[in-house]
Short mmCIF file of C-alpha atoms in Angstrom, two decimals:
data_model
loop_
_atom_site.label_atom_id
_atom_site.label_comp_id
_atom_site.label_asym_id
_atom_site.label_seq_id
_atom_site.Cartn_x
_atom_site.Cartn_y
_atom_site.Cartn_z
CA MET A 3 93.21 75.94 59.18
CA TRP A 4 91.57 72.71 58.14
CA PRO A 5 89.08 73.04 55.24
CA PHE A 6 85.43 73.03 56.30
CA SER A 7 86.29 72.55 59.97
CA LYS A 8 84.32 74.39 62.59
CA SER A 9 86.11 77.21 64.33
CA GLN A 10 85.64 79.30 67.44
CA PRO A 11 87.25 82.36 68.98
CA VAL A 12 90.40 81.73 70.97
CA VAL A 13 88.67 83.17 74.02
CA ALA A 14 86.05 80.38 73.85
CA SER A 15 88.33 77.56 72.72
CA GLY A 16 89.86 76.62 76.07
CA ILE A 17 93.41 76.43 74.66
CA LEU A 18 94.70 78.79 77.36
CA CYS A 19 93.12 76.95 80.28
CA GLU A 20 95.83 75.51 82.57
CA MET A 21 98.42 76.55 79.99
CA THR A 22 102.05 77.40 80.65
CA ASP A 23 103.11 80.27 78.39
CA TYR A 24 106.78 79.66 77.64
CA HIS A 25 107.34 82.73 75.45
CA SER A 26 106.20 86.28 76.16
CA HIS A 27 107.42 89.86 76.11
CA ILE A 28 105.34 91.07 79.05
CA LEU A 29 108.19 92.26 81.30
CA PRO A 30 107.77 96.02 80.85
CA GLY A 31 110.24 98.46 79.38
CA VAL A 32 113.06 96.08 78.50
CA ASP A 33 112.60 95.29 74.78
CA ASP A 34 110.11 95.76 71.94
CA GLY A 35 107.28 94.32 74.01
CA VAL A 36 105.13 95.81 76.77
CA LYS A 37 106.21 99.32 77.78
CA THR A 38 104.54 100.00 81.15
CA MET A 39 103.90 98.16 84.39
CA ASN A 40 100.15 98.80 84.17
CA GLU A 41 99.98 97.22 80.71
CA SER A 42 101.82 94.16 82.01
CA LEU A 43 99.33 93.83 84.85
CA GLN A 44 96.40 94.17 82.43
CA ILE A 45 97.70 91.30 80.31
CA LEU A 46 98.33 89.13 83.37
CA ALA A 47 94.84 89.85 84.65
CA GLU A 48 93.35 88.68 81.35
CA MET A 49 95.62 85.62 81.33
CA LYS A 50 94.37 84.74 84.79
CA HIS A 51 90.79 85.14 83.53
CA GLN A 52 91.56 82.78 80.64
CA GLY A 53 92.94 80.16 83.02
CA VAL A 54 96.66 80.48 82.26
CA ARG A 55 98.62 78.75 85.02
CA LYS A 56 102.22 79.87 84.45
CA VAL A 57 103.91 82.60 82.42
CA TRP A 58 107.56 82.78 81.48
CA PHE A 59 108.84 86.27 80.71
CA THR A 60 111.38 85.91 77.89
CA PRO A 61 112.69 89.38 77.02
CA HIS A 62 115.02 89.72 74.07
CA ILE A 63 118.75 89.51 74.57
CA MET A 64 120.71 90.33 71.42
CA GLU A 65 123.40 92.67 70.15
CA ASP A 66 120.80 95.39 69.53
CA ILE A 67 119.10 94.82 72.90
CA PRO A 68 121.96 93.77 75.23
CA ASN A 69 119.92 93.21 78.38
CA THR A 70 121.87 91.99 81.39
CA ASN A 71 120.75 89.24 83.73
CA ALA A 72 121.01 91.58 86.70
CA GLY A 73 118.92 94.28 85.06
CA LEU A 74 116.20 91.86 84.00
CA ARG A 75 116.07 90.22 87.42
CA GLU A 76 115.69 93.64 89.05
CA ARG A 77 112.81 94.57 86.75
CA PHE A 78 111.22 91.15 87.27
CA GLN A 79 111.34 91.62 91.04
CA GLU A 80 109.65 95.02 90.68
CA LEU A 81 106.84 93.45 88.67
CA LYS A 82 106.39 90.57 91.11
CA GLU A 83 106.10 92.99 94.02
CA LYS A 84 103.51 95.04 92.13
CA PHE A 85 101.74 91.88 91.02
CA ARG A 86 101.19 90.67 94.59
CA LYS A 87 99.91 93.86 96.24
CA PRO A 88 96.17 93.56 96.97
CA GLU A 89 95.68 97.34 96.85
CA ASP A 90 96.83 97.47 93.24
CA ALA A 91 94.65 96.93 90.19
CA TYR A 92 95.61 93.29 89.96
CA CYS A 93 96.63 90.80 92.60
CA GLY A 94 97.36 87.67 90.65
CA THR A 95 97.75 83.96 91.19
CA VAL A 96 99.47 83.17 87.88
CA GLU A 97 102.94 81.76 88.53
CA LEU A 98 105.61 84.06 87.10
CA ASN A 99 109.04 82.96 85.87
CA LEU A 100 111.95 84.71 84.20
CA ALA A 101 114.13 83.54 81.32
CA ALA A 102 115.12 85.18 78.02
CA GLU A 103 114.83 84.86 74.25
CA TYR A 104 118.30 84.86 72.74
CA MET A 105 119.12 85.86 69.21
CA MET A 106 121.81 83.39 68.20
CA ASP A 107 124.40 86.06 67.50
CA SER A 108 127.89 86.84 68.81
CA LEU A 109 126.54 88.16 72.13
CA PHE A 110 124.76 84.85 72.71
CA ALA A 111 127.96 82.97 71.90
CA GLU A 112 129.86 85.04 74.46
CA ARG A 113 127.28 84.46 77.19
CA LEU A 114 126.98 80.78 76.36
CA GLU A 115 130.73 80.30 76.79
CA ALA A 116 130.57 82.20 80.09
CA ASP A 117 127.59 80.11 81.29
CA ASP A 118 125.80 83.45 81.65
CA LEU A 119 122.35 82.37 80.48
CA LEU A 120 119.27 83.53 82.32
CA PHE A 121 117.02 81.22 84.31
CA ASP A 122 114.63 82.08 87.10
CA ALA A 123 116.24 81.05 90.40
CA GLY A 124 113.38 82.01 92.70
CA ASP A 125 111.95 78.60 93.56
CA VAL A 126 115.34 76.99 94.08
CA ARG A 127 116.52 79.92 96.24
CA ARG A 128 113.40 79.70 98.41
CA LEU A 129 113.96 75.99 98.98
CA PHE A 130 117.50 76.65 100.18
CA GLN A 131 116.30 79.51 102.39
CA LEU A 132 113.71 77.26 104.00
CA SER A 133 116.41 74.69 104.72
CA GLY A 134 118.74 77.34 106.16
CA VAL A 135 121.42 76.90 103.47
CA ASN A 136 123.03 79.98 101.89
CA VAL A 137 123.94 79.67 98.21
CA THR A 138 125.11 82.17 95.61
CA ASP A 139 123.34 83.03 92.35
CA SER A 140 126.05 81.20 90.37
CA GLU A 141 125.56 78.05 92.46
CA ILE A 142 121.80 78.23 91.92
CA ASP A 143 122.28 78.72 88.18
CA GLY A 144 124.45 75.61 88.14
CA ILE A 145 121.68 73.62 89.80
CA LEU A 146 119.11 74.99 87.36
CA LYS A 147 121.36 74.10 84.44
CA GLU A 148 120.97 70.46 85.39
CA SER A 149 117.18 70.56 85.60
CA VAL A 150 115.86 73.48 83.51
CA GLY A 151 118.51 73.80 80.83
CA TYR A 152 116.37 74.90 77.87
CA PRO A 153 117.63 78.26 76.55
CA LEU A 154 115.10 79.80 74.15
CA GLY A 155 116.80 80.86 70.92
CA GLU A 156 115.74 82.50 67.68
CA THR A 157 117.23 83.40 64.31
CA THR A 158 116.30 85.95 61.68
CA GLY A 159 113.21 85.00 59.74
CA PHE A 160 114.46 85.02 56.18
CA THR A 161 118.03 83.69 55.99
CA PRO A 162 119.70 80.92 57.99
CA PRO A 163 122.70 81.78 60.15
CA MET A 164 125.83 80.28 58.62
CA ASN A 165 126.78 78.64 61.91
CA LEU A 166 123.36 77.61 63.23
CA LEU A 167 124.03 73.90 63.59
CA PRO A 168 127.45 74.36 65.26
CA VAL A 169 125.87 76.82 67.71
CA LEU A 170 123.10 74.34 68.53
CA LYS A 171 125.66 71.60 69.07
CA ARG A 172 127.73 73.89 71.31
CA ILE A 173 124.63 74.56 73.41
CA GLN A 174 124.34 70.81 73.91
CA THR A 175 128.00 70.31 74.79
CA LYS A 176 127.59 73.00 77.44
CA GLY A 177 124.94 70.84 79.07
CA TYR A 178 121.77 72.48 77.77
CA ARG A 179 119.09 71.41 75.33
CA PRO A 180 118.38 74.09 72.70
CA LEU A 181 114.78 75.30 72.44
CA LEU A 182 113.98 76.99 69.12
CA ALA A 183 111.38 79.75 69.27
CA HIS A 184 108.55 79.68 66.69
CA PRO A 185 110.23 77.51 64.02
CA GLU A 186 107.15 77.82 61.82
CA ARG A 187 108.03 81.47 61.21
CA TYR A 188 111.44 80.84 59.63
CA LEU A 189 110.86 81.07 55.90
CA TYR A 190 114.14 79.34 55.06
CA MET A 191 113.16 76.19 56.96
CA GLY A 192 111.31 73.33 55.28
CA THR A 193 110.46 69.75 56.15
CA SER A 194 113.97 68.37 55.73
CA TYR A 195 115.45 71.17 57.84
CA TYR A 196 112.93 70.57 60.64
CA CYS A 197 113.62 66.83 60.58
CA MET A 198 117.36 67.47 60.79
CA LEU A 199 116.90 69.72 63.83
CA LYS A 200 114.70 67.18 65.59
CA GLN A 201 117.29 64.48 64.92
CA GLU A 202 119.76 66.78 66.65
CA GLN A 203 117.44 66.87 69.71
CA VAL A 204 116.41 70.50 69.26
CA ALA A 205 113.14 71.29 71.04
CA PHE A 206 110.51 73.40 69.23
CA GLN A 207 108.26 76.09 70.73
CA LEU A 208 105.01 76.85 68.91
CA ASN A 209 103.61 80.37 68.79
CA LEU A 210 99.89 79.81 69.38
CA PRO A 211 98.95 82.85 67.25
CA SER A 212 100.45 81.01 64.27
CA LEU A 213 97.51 78.59 64.40
CA THR A 214 95.02 81.43 63.98
CA GLY A 215 96.75 83.03 61.00
CA ALA A 216 98.29 85.93 62.92
CA TYR A 217 101.40 85.85 60.71
CA GLY A 218 99.66 84.89 57.47
CA THR A 219 98.29 81.72 55.94
CA TYR A 220 101.69 80.34 54.90
CA ILE A 221 102.98 80.39 58.49
CA GLN A 222 99.64 79.01 59.67
CA LYS A 223 99.90 76.02 57.31
CA LYS A 224 103.46 75.35 58.44
CA ALA A 225 102.39 75.45 62.09
CA VAL A 226 99.54 73.02 61.47
CA SER A 227 101.87 70.69 59.57
CA LEU A 228 104.49 70.69 62.34
CA LEU A 229 101.79 70.18 64.96
CA LYS A 230 100.31 67.27 63.02
CA ALA A 231 103.80 65.72 62.81
CA GLY A 232 104.20 65.99 66.57
CA MET A 233 107.31 68.16 66.34
CA TYR A 234 106.43 70.78 68.95
CA ASP A 235 107.50 70.49 72.59
CA LEU A 236 106.20 73.71 74.20
CA THR A 237 103.85 76.56 73.40
CA GLY A 238 103.84 80.29 73.97
CA THR A 239 101.91 83.38 73.00
CA ASP A 240 104.92 85.57 72.14
CA MET A 241 102.72 88.38 73.39
CA HIS A 242 104.04 91.94 72.98
CA SER A 243 101.12 94.19 73.96
CA SER A 244 97.70 94.24 75.60
CA LYS A 245 96.12 95.52 72.38
CA TYR A 246 97.48 92.60 70.39
CA PHE A 247 96.48 90.12 73.10
CA LYS A 248 92.87 91.34 73.10
CA GLU A 249 92.74 91.22 69.32
CA TRP A 250 94.19 87.71 69.25
CA LEU A 251 91.65 86.42 71.76
CA GLY A 252 88.97 87.38 69.24
CA THR A 253 90.55 85.52 66.32
CA ARG A 254 89.33 82.04 65.44
CA ILE A 255 91.01 78.67 65.74
CA GLY A 256 89.77 75.59 63.89
CA SER A 257 88.30 72.89 66.08
CA ARG A 258 90.54 70.26 64.50
CA ASP A 259 93.59 72.40 65.13
CA ARG A 260 92.51 72.86 68.74
CA ASP A 261 91.93 69.14 69.20
CA MET A 262 95.25 68.33 67.55
CA LEU A 263 96.97 70.77 69.91
CA TRP A 264 95.58 68.90 72.89
CA ALA A 265 96.21 65.45 71.43
CA HIS A 266 99.76 65.95 70.18
CA PHE A 267 100.96 68.44 72.71
CA PRO A 268 100.26 67.62 76.34
CA ALA A 269 103.47 69.54 77.13
CA CYS A 270 101.59 72.79 76.42
CA ARG A 271 99.97 72.33 79.81
CA ASP A 272 103.13 71.37 81.67
CA GLY A 273 106.86 71.08 81.02
CA LEU A 274 109.21 69.14 78.82
#
């Protein structure tokens, strides 16, 4: 937070209007995020009210939570069907997409080598259906790899993985561009580390709650510093529950931080 700057609640700041949320845990019952379908729909209803345009569901995939692509796609389809029914509590217009947040562990390494990373294939599949062409999921994933190849990865917060840089380079040699989730939250990373990662063409995703002090003032200052330096490429809420979302909407963001977000980060409203 900038000293002496005016601030306003997130709900009144406009930072969610026309936003694409590239990081959330709203897909119900698959990780440590939202547990029920109704809670997911409540969050999406409030996101629609706040003007959010697109939401990417990014459930955890890690050794402790070994979600499969097939299982996540099935759950995603269930939510989309519920989401579109007018007789239900919420019939939404927010565009929904499915990806994943990968802990950069041995499970991720295995799936990376197998080209088994999760991207939403819905739009591409519909285009082929409209043209009368039948394609398999693997063929669609290959097409998406060329155009939407940004796997979202994370590390533990306190200590750096011994092989982080080699893993990031391997992601690139496989044809993807690594996207690092909430780099401001990694306590072991400092200015020189961030600069090294950017030189290696690693994209950064900002957790918007970091700007309001949701994870403490130290993380908040790091987020503001990275934002000021123009290091972020995408934003997300990293939302895990409706209770937390409502509470966060009531927290305050500094006007200068808000303006800097808009000035340095047009990608928060669109794509990379």
